[in-house]
Coordinates of C-alpha atoms in Angstrom, one line a residue:
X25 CA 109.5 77.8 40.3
X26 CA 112.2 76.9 42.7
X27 CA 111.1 73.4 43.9
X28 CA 108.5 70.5 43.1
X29 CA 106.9 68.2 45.1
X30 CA 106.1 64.5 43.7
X31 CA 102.2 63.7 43.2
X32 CA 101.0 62.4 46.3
X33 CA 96.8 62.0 46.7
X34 CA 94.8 61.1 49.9
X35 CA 92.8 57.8 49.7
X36 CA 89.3 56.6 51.1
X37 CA 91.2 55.4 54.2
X38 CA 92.8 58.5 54.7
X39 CA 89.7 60.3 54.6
X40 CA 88.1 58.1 57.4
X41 CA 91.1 57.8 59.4
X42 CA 90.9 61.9 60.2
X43 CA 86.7 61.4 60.4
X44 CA 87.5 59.3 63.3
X45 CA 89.7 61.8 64.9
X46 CA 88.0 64.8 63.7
X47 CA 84.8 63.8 64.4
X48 CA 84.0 66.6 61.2
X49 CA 80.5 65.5 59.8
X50 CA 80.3 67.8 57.3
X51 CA 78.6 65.7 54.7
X52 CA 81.1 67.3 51.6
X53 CA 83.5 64.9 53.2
X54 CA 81.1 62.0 52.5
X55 CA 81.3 62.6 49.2
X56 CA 85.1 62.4 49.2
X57 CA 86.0 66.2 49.7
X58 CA 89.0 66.2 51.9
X59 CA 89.7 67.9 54.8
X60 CA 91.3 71.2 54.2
X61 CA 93.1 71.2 57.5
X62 CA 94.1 67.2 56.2
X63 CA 95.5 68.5 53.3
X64 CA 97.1 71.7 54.6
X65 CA 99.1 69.6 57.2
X66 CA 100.6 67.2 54.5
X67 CA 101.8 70.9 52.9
X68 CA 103.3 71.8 55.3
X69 CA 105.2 68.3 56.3
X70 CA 106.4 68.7 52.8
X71 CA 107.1 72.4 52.8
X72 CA 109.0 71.5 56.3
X73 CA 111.1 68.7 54.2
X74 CA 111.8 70.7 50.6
X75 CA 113.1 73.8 52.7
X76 CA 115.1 71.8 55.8
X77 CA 113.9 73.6 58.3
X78 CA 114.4 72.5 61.8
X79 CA 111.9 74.7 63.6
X80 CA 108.4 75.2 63.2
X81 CA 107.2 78.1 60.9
X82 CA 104.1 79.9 60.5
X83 CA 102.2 79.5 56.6
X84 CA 99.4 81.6 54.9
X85 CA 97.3 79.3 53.2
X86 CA 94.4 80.2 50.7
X87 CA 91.9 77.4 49.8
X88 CA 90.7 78.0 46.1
X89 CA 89.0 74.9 45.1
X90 CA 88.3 71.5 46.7
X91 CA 90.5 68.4 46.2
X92 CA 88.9 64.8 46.0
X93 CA 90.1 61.3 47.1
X94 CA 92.2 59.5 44.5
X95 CA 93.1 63.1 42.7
X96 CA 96.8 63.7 41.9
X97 CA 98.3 66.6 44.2
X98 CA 101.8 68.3 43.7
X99 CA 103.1 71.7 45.4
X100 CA 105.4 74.3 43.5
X101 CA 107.4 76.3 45.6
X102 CA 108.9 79.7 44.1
X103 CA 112.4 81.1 45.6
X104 CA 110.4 83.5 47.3
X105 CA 108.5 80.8 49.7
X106 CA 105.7 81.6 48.2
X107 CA 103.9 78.1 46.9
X108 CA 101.0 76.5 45.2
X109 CA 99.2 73.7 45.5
X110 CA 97.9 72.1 42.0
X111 CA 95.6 69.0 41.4
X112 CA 94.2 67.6 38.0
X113 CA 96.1 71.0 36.2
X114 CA 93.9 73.5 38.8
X115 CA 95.4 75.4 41.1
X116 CA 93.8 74.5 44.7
X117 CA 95.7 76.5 47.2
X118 CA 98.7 78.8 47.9
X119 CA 100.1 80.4 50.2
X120 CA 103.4 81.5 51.8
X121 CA 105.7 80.3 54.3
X122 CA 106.4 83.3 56.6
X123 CA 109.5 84.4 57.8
X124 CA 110.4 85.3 61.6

């Protein structure tokens, strides 16, 4: 492992706030499921930050288990770009960033 995020976590709020601009009714969310696309953007903001880079890149991004409100998230990134992203000692994603 190269790098570590801190924990960061998405609360109730945040789960209503990208409802209301989503308009996504897909009742998992209800339950406090969040939105993979919410999640995925906060990785890469963070990805984006940890690496310093000024343009935009393109990411691969596999979603292997769901992530609730309130849970505890961190990302590992490997000196390969290739990263993880963990929550309550499960591995919920990875992916890579890719490389023009």
């Amino acid at each position: 492992m190269l790098k570590a995020s801190s924990l960061f976590s998405f609360s109730e709020a945040d789960l209503a706030a990208y409802h209301f601009f989503s308009k996504d009714d897909n009742p998992v969310h209800q339950l406090g499921v969040v939105f993979g696309i919410q999640l995925m953007a906060r990785v890469e903001g963070m990805l984006m930050t940890l690496f310093e880079l000024k343009e935009r890149r393109a990411f691969s991004y596999i979603f292997l288990d769901k992530v609730w409100v309130n849970e505890p998230i961190y990302l590992t990134v490997s000196a390969d770009q290739h990263f993880e992203v963990w929550s309550c000692d499960r591995k919920v994603g990875e992916g890579m960033i890719e490389n023009d």
